[in-house]
PDB file of C-alpha atoms in Angstrom:
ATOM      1  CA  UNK A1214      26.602  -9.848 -30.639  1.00 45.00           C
ATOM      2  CA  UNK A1215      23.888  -9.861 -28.171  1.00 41.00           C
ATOM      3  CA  UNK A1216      23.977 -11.472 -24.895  1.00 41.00           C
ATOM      4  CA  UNK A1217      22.712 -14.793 -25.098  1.00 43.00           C
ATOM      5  CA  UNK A1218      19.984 -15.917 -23.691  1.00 38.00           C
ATOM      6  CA  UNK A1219      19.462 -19.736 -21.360  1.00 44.00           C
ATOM      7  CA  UNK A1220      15.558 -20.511 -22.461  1.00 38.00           C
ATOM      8  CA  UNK A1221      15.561 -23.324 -20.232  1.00 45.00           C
ATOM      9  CA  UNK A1222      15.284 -20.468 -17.489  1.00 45.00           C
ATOM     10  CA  UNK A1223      12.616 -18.944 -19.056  1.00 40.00           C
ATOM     11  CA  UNK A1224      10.217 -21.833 -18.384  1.00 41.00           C
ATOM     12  CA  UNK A1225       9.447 -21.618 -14.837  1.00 48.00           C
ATOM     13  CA  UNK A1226       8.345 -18.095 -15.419  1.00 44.00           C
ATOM     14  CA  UNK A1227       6.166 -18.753 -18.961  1.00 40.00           C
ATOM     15  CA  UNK A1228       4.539 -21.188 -16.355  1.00 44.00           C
ATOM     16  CA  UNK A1229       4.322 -19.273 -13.621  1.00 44.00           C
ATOM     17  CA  UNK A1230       2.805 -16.783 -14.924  1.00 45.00           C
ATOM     18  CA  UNK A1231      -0.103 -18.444 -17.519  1.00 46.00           C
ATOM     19  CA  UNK A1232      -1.483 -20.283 -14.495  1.00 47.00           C
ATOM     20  CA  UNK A1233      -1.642 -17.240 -12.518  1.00 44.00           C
ATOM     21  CA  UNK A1234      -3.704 -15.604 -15.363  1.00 44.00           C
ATOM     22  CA  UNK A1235      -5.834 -18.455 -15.822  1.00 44.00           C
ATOM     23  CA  UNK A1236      -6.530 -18.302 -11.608  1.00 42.00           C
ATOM     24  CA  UNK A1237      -7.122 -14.575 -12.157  1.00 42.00           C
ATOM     25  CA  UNK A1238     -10.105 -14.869 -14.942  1.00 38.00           C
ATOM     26  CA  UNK A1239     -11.181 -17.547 -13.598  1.00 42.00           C
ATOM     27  CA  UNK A1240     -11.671 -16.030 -10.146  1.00 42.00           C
ATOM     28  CA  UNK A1241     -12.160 -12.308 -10.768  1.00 45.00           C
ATOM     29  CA  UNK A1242     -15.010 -10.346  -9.273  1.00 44.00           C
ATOM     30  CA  UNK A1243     -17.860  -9.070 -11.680  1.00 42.00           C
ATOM     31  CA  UNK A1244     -16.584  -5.821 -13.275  1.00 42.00           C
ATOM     32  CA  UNK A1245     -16.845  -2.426 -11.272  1.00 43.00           C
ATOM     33  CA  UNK A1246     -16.135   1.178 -11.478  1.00 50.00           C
ATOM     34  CA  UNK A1247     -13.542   3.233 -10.516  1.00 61.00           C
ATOM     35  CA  UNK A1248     -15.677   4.966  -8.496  1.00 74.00           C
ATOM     36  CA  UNK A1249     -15.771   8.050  -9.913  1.00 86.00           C
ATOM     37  CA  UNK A1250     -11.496   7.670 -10.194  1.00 93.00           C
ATOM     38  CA  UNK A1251      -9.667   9.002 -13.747  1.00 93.00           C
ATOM     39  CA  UNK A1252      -6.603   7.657 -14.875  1.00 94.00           C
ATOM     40  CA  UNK A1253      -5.101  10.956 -13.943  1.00 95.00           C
ATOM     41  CA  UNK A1254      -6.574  10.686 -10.511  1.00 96.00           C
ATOM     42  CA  UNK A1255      -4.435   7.931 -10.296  1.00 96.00           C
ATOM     43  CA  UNK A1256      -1.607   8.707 -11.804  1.00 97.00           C
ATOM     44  CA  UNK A1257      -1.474  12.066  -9.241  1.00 97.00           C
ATOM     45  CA  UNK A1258      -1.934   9.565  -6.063  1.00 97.00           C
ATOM     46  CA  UNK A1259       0.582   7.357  -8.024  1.00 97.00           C
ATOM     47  CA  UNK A1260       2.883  10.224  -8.395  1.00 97.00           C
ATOM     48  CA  UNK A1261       2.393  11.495  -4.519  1.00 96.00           C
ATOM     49  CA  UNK A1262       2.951   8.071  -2.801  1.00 96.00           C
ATOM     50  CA  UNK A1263       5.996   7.356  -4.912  1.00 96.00           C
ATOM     51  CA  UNK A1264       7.946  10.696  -4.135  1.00 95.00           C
ATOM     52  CA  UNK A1265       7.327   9.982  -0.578  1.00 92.00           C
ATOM     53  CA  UNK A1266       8.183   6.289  -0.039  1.00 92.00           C
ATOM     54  CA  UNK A1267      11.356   6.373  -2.323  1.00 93.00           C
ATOM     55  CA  UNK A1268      13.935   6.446   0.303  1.00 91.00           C
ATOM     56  CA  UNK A1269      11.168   5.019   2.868  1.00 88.00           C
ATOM     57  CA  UNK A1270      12.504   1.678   4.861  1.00 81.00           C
ATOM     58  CA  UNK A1271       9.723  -0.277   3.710  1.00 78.00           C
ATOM     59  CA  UNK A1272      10.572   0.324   0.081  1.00 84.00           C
ATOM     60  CA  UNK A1273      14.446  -0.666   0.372  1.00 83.00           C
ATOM     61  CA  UNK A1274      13.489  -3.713  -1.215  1.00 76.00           C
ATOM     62  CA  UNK A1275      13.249  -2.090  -4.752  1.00 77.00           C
ATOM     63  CA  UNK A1276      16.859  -1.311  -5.044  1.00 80.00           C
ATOM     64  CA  UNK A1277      18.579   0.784  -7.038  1.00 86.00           C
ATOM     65  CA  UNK A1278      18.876   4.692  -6.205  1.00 92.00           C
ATOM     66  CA  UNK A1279      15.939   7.113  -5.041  1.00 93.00           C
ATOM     67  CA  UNK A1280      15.085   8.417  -8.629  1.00 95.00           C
ATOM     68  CA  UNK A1281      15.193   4.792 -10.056  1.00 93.00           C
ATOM     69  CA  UNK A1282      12.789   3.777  -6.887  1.00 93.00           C
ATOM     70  CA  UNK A1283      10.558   6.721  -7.426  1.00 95.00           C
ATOM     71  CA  UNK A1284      10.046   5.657 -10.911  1.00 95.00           C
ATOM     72  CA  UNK A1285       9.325   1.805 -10.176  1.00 93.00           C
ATOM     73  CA  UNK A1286       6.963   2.940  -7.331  1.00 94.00           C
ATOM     74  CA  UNK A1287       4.700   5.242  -9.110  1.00 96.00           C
ATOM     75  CA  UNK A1288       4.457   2.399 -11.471  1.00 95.00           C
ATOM     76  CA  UNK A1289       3.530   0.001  -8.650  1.00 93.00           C
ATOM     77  CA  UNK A1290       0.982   2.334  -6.863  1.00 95.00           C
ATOM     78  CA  UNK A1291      -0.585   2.783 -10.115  1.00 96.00           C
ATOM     79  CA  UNK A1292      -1.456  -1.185 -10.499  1.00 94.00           C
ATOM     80  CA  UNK A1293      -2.076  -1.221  -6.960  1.00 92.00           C
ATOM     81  CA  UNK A1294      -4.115   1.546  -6.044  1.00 94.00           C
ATOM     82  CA  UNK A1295      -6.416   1.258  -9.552  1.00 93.00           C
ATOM     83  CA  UNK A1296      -6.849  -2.377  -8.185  1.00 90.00           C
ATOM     84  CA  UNK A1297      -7.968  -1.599  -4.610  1.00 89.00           C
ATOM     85  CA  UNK A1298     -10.377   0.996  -5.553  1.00 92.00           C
ATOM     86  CA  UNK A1299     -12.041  -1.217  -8.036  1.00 88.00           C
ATOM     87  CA  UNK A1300     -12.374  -3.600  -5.045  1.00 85.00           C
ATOM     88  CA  UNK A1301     -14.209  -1.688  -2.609  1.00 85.00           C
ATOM     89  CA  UNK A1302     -13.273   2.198  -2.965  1.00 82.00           C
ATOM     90  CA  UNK A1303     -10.603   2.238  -0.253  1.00 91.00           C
ATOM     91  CA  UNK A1304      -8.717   5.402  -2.064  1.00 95.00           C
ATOM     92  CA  UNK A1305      -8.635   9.286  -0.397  1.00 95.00           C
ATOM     93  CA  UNK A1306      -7.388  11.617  -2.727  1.00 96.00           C
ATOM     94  CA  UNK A1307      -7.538  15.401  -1.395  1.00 97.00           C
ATOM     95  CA  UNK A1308      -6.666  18.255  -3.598  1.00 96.00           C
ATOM     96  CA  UNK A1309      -6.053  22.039  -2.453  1.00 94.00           C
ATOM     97  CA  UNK A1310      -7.997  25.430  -4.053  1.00 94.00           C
ATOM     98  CA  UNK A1311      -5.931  25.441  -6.742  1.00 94.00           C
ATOM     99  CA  UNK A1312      -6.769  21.570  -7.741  1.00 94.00           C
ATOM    100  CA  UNK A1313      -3.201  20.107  -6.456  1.00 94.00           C
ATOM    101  CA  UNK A1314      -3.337  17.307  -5.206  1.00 96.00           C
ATOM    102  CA  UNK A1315      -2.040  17.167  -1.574  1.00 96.00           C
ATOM    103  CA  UNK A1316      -2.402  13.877   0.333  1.00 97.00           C
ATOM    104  CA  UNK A1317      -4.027  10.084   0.284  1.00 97.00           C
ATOM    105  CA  UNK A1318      -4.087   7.499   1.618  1.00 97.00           C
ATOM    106  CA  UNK A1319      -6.145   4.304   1.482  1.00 96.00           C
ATOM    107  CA  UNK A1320      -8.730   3.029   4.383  1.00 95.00           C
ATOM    108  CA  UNK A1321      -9.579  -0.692   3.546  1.00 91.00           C
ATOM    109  CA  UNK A1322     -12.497  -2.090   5.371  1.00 89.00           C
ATOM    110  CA  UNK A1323     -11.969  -5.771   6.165  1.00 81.00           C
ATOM    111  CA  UNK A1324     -13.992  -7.412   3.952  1.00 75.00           C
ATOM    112  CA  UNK A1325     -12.549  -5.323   0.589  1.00 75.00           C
ATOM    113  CA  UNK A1326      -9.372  -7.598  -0.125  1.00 75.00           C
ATOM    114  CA  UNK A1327      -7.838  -8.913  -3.253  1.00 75.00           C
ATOM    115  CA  UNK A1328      -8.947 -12.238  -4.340  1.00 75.00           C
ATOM    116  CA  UNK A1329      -6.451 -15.418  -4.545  1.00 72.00           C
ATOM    117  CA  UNK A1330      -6.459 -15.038  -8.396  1.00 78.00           C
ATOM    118  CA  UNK A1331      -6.125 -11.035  -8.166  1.00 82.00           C
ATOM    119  CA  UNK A1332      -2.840 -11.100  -6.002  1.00 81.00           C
ATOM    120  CA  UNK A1333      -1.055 -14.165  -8.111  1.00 80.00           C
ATOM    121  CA  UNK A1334      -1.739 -11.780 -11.517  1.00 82.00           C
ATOM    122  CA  UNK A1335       0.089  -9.097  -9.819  1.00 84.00           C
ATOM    123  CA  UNK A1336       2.736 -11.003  -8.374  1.00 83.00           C
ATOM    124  CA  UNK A1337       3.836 -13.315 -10.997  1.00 85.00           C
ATOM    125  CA  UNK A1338       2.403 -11.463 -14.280  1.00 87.00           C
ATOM    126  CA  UNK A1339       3.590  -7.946 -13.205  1.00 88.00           C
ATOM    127  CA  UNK A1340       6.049  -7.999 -10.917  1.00 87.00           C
ATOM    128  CA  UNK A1341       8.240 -11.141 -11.169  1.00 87.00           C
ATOM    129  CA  UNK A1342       8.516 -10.298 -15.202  1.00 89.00           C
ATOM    130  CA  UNK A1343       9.387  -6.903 -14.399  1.00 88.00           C
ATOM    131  CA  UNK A1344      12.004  -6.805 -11.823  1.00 86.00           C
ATOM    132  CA  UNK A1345      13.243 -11.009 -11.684  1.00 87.00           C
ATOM    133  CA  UNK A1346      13.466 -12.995  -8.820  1.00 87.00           C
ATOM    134  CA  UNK A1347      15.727 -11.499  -6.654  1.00 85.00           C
ATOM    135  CA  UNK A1348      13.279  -8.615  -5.948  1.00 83.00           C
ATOM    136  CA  UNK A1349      10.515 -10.511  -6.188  1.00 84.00           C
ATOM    137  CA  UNK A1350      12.238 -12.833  -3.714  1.00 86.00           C
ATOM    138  CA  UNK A1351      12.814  -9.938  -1.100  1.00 84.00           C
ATOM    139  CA  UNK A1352       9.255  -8.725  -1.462  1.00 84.00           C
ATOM    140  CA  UNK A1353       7.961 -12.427  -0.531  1.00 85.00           C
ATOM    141  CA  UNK A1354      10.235 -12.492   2.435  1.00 86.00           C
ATOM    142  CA  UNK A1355       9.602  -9.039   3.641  1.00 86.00           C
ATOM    143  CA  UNK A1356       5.606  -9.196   3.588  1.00 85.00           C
ATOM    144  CA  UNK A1357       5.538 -12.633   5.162  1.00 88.00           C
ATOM    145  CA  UNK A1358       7.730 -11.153   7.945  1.00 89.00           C
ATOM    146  CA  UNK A1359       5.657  -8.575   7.923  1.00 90.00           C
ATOM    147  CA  UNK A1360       2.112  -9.921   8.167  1.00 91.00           C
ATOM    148  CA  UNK A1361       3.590 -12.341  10.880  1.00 92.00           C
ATOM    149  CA  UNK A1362       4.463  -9.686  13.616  1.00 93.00           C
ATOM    150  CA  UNK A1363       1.204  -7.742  12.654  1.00 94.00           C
ATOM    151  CA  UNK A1364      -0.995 -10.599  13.144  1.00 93.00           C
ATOM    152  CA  UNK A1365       0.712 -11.539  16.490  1.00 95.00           C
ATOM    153  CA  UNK A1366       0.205  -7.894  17.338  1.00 95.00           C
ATOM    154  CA  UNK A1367      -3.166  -7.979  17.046  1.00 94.00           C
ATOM    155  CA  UNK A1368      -3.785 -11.192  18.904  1.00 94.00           C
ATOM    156  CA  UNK A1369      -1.922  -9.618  21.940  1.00 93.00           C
ATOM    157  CA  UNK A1370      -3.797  -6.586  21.789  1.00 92.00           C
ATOM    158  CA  UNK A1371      -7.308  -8.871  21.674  1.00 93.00           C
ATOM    159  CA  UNK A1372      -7.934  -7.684  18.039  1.00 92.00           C
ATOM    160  CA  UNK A1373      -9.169  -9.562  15.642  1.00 91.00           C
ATOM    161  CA  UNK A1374      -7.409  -8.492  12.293  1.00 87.00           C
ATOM    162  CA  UNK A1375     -10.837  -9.736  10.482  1.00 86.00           C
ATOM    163  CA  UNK A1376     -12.766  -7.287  11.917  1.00 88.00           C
ATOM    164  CA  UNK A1377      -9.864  -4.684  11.343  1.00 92.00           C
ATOM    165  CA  UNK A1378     -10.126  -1.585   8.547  1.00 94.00           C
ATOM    166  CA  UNK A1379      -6.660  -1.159   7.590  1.00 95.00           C
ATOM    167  CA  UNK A1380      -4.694   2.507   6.967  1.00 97.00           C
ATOM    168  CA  UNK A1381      -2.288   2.540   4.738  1.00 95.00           C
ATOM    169  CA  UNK A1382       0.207   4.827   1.954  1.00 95.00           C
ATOM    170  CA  UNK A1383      -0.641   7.832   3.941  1.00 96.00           C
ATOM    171  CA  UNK A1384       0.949  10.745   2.384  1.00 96.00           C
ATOM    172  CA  UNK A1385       1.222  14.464   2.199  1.00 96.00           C
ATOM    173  CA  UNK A1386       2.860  16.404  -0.728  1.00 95.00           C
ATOM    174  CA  UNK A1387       6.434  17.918   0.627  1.00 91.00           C
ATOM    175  CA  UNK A1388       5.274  21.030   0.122  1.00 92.00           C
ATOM    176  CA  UNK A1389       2.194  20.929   2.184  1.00 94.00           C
ATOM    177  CA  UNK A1390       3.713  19.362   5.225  1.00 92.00           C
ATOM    178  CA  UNK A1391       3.417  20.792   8.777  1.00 92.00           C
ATOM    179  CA  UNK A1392       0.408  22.882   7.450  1.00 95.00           C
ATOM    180  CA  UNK A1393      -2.715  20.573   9.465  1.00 95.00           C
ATOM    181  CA  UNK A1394      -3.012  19.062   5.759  1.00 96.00           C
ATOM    182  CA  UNK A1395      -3.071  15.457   6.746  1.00 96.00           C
ATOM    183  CA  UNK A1396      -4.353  15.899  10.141  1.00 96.00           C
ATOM    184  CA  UNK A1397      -7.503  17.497   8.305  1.00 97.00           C
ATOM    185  CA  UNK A1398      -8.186  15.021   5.968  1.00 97.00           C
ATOM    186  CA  UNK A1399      -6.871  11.522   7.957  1.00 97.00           C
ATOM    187  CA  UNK A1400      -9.047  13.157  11.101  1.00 96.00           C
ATOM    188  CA  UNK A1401     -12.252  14.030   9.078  1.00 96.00           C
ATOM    189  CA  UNK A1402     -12.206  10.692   7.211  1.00 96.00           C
ATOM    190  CA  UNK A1403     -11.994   8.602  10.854  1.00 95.00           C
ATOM    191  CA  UNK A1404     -14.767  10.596  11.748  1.00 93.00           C
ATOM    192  CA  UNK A1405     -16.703   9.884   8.998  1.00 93.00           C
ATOM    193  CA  UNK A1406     -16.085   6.376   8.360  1.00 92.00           C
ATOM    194  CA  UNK A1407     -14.318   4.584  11.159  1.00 92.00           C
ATOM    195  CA  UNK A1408     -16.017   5.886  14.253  1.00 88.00           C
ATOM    196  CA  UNK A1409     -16.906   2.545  14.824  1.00 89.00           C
ATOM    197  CA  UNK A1410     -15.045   0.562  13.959  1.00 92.00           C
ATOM    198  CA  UNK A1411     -11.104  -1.267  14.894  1.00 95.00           C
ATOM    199  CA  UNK A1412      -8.631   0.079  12.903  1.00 96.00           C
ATOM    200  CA  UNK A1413      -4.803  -1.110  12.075  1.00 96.00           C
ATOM    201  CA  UNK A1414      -1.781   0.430  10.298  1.00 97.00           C
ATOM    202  CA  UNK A1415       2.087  -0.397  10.482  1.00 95.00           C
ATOM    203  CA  UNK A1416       5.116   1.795  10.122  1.00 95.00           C
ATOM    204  CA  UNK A1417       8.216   2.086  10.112  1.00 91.00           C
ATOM    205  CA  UNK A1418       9.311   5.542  10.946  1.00 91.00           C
ATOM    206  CA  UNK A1419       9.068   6.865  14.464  1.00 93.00           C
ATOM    207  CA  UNK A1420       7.983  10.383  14.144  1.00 92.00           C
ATOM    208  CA  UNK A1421       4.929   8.857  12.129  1.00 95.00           C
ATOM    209  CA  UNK A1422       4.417   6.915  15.822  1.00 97.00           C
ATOM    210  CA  UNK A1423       3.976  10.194  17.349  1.00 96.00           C
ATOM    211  CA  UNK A1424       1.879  11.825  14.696  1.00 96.00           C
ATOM    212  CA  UNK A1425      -1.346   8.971  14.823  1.00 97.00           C
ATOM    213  CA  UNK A1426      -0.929   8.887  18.223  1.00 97.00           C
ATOM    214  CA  UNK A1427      -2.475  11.989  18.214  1.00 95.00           C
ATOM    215  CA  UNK A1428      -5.577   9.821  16.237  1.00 96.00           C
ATOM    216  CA  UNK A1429      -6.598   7.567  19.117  1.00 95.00           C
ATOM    217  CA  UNK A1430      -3.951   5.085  17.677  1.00 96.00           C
ATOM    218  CA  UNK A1431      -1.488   3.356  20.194  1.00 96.00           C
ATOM    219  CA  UNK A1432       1.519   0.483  19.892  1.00 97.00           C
ATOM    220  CA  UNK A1433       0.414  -2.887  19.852  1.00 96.00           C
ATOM    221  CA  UNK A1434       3.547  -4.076  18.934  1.00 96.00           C
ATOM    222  CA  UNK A1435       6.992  -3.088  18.131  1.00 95.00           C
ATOM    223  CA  UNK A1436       9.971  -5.327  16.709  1.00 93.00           C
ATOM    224  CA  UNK A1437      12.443  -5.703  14.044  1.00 90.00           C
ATOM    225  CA  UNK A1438      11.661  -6.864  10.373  1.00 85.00           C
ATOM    226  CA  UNK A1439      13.643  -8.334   8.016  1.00 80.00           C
ATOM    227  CA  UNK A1440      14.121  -6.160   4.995  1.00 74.00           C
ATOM    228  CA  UNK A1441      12.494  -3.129   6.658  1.00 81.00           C
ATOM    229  CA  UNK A1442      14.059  -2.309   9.763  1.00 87.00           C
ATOM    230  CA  UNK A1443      11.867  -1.399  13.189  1.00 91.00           C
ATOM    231  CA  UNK A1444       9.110  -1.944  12.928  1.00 94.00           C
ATOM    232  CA  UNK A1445       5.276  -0.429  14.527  1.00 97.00           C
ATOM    233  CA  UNK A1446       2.393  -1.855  14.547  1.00 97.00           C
ATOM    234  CA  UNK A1447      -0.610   0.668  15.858  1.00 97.00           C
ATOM    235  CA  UNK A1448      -4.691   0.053  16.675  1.00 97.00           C
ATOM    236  CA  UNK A1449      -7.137   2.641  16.937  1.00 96.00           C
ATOM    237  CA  UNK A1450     -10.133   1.333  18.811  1.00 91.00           C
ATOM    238  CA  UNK A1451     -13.125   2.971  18.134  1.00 87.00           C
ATOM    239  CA  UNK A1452     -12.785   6.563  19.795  1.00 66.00           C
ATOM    240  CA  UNK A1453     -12.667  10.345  18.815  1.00 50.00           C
ATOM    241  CA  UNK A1454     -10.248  12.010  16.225  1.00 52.00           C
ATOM    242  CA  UNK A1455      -8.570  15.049  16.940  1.00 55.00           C
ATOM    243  CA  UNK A1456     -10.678  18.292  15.753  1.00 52.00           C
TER     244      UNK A1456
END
């Protein structure tokens, strides 16, 4: 016999969840295109961010062990990074000759950001049904703690994080690092398309300190988060990448 199951407990989430899909239709954007994105474009970023945040401190949170992690993260990314570059085409994907992909990240101007309705749908009709609440509860925790040292960051560095373009899931394939792959591509794309402009990234690994510091990009605050460890926040104010 089967385990049995208390549908009393059920409830909250049934709730939950059809009011956070009724805020999500009722508040989503107008339709747009990926941008010129496949599903296997996707899937390859997917695939690349996952293998290199599995045993990352800001992915803890997941549980489980680094194969399990890998497989809930590529899973994660996928949602997530199809989402973002619907939004506002925040997604770098750079392949090598041979058509392998290599290294992303995502550069998200200020004003591209999920809507009210668009994060509840993720939260509470993809995530809480998928993993319950005790990872949903650490994610909450952790990305409130988070956000709350950025933002004070920022205001002590005279930044204000609504003006900020945001870096984030930079990655380069295992196999590619130490080769100038992501100083290439991150350094180009700055060029291109943040010149100008203020831009913001957190991390929690100190060698990654020392490699955007080499980008213009310098401490604006360092601390200890709950769930993730140390913690950096970095600015880049508008100046020259490397060549």
């Amino acid at each position: 016999m089967g385990p049995s199951v208390n549908l009393q407990s059920l409830v909250p989430l049934v709730v939950v969840s059809t009011v956070s899909s009724f805020v999500f239709w009722a508040t989503r954007p107008p339709p747009v295109s990926d941008k010129g994105w496949s599903d296997e474009d996707y899937s390859e970023a997917a695939e690349l961010a996952a293998e290199a945040f599995r045993n990352a401190p800001g992915y803890m949170w997941f549980g489980g062990n680094s194969e399990w992690r890998k497989v809930q993260l590529k899973w994660f990314f996928n949602i997530n990074f199809r989402m973002q570059q619907q939004k506002g085409n925040v997604c770098r994907l750079f392949r090598n000759a041979n058509g392998k992909a290599v290294c992303f990240f995502m550069l998200q101007p200020a004003c591209v950001t999920l809507s009210l309705g668009e994060t509840l749908w993720v939260l509470f009709c993809k995530l809480l049904p998928r993993y319950g609440f005790a990872v949903f509860g650490r994610l909450i925790k952790m990305v409130g703690a988070l956000e709350k040292k950025k933002l004070a960051a920022l205001k002590a560095a005279g930044v204000d994080e609504r003006q900020c373009m945001t870096l984030e899931r930079m990655v380069v394939s295992p196999s590619f690092q130490g080769q100038g792959v992501g100083t290439k591509h991150l350094g180009e794309t700055l060029r291109a398309e943040a010149q100008e402009s203020v831009v913001v990234l957190t991390t929690q690994e100190e060698r990654n300190v020392r490699f955007y510091q080499r980008f213009g990009f310098t401490v604006a605050g360092e601390g200890h988060v709950e769930g993730l460890g140390r913690n950096w926040v970095m600015v880049r104010k508008p100046t020259s990448a490397p060549e």
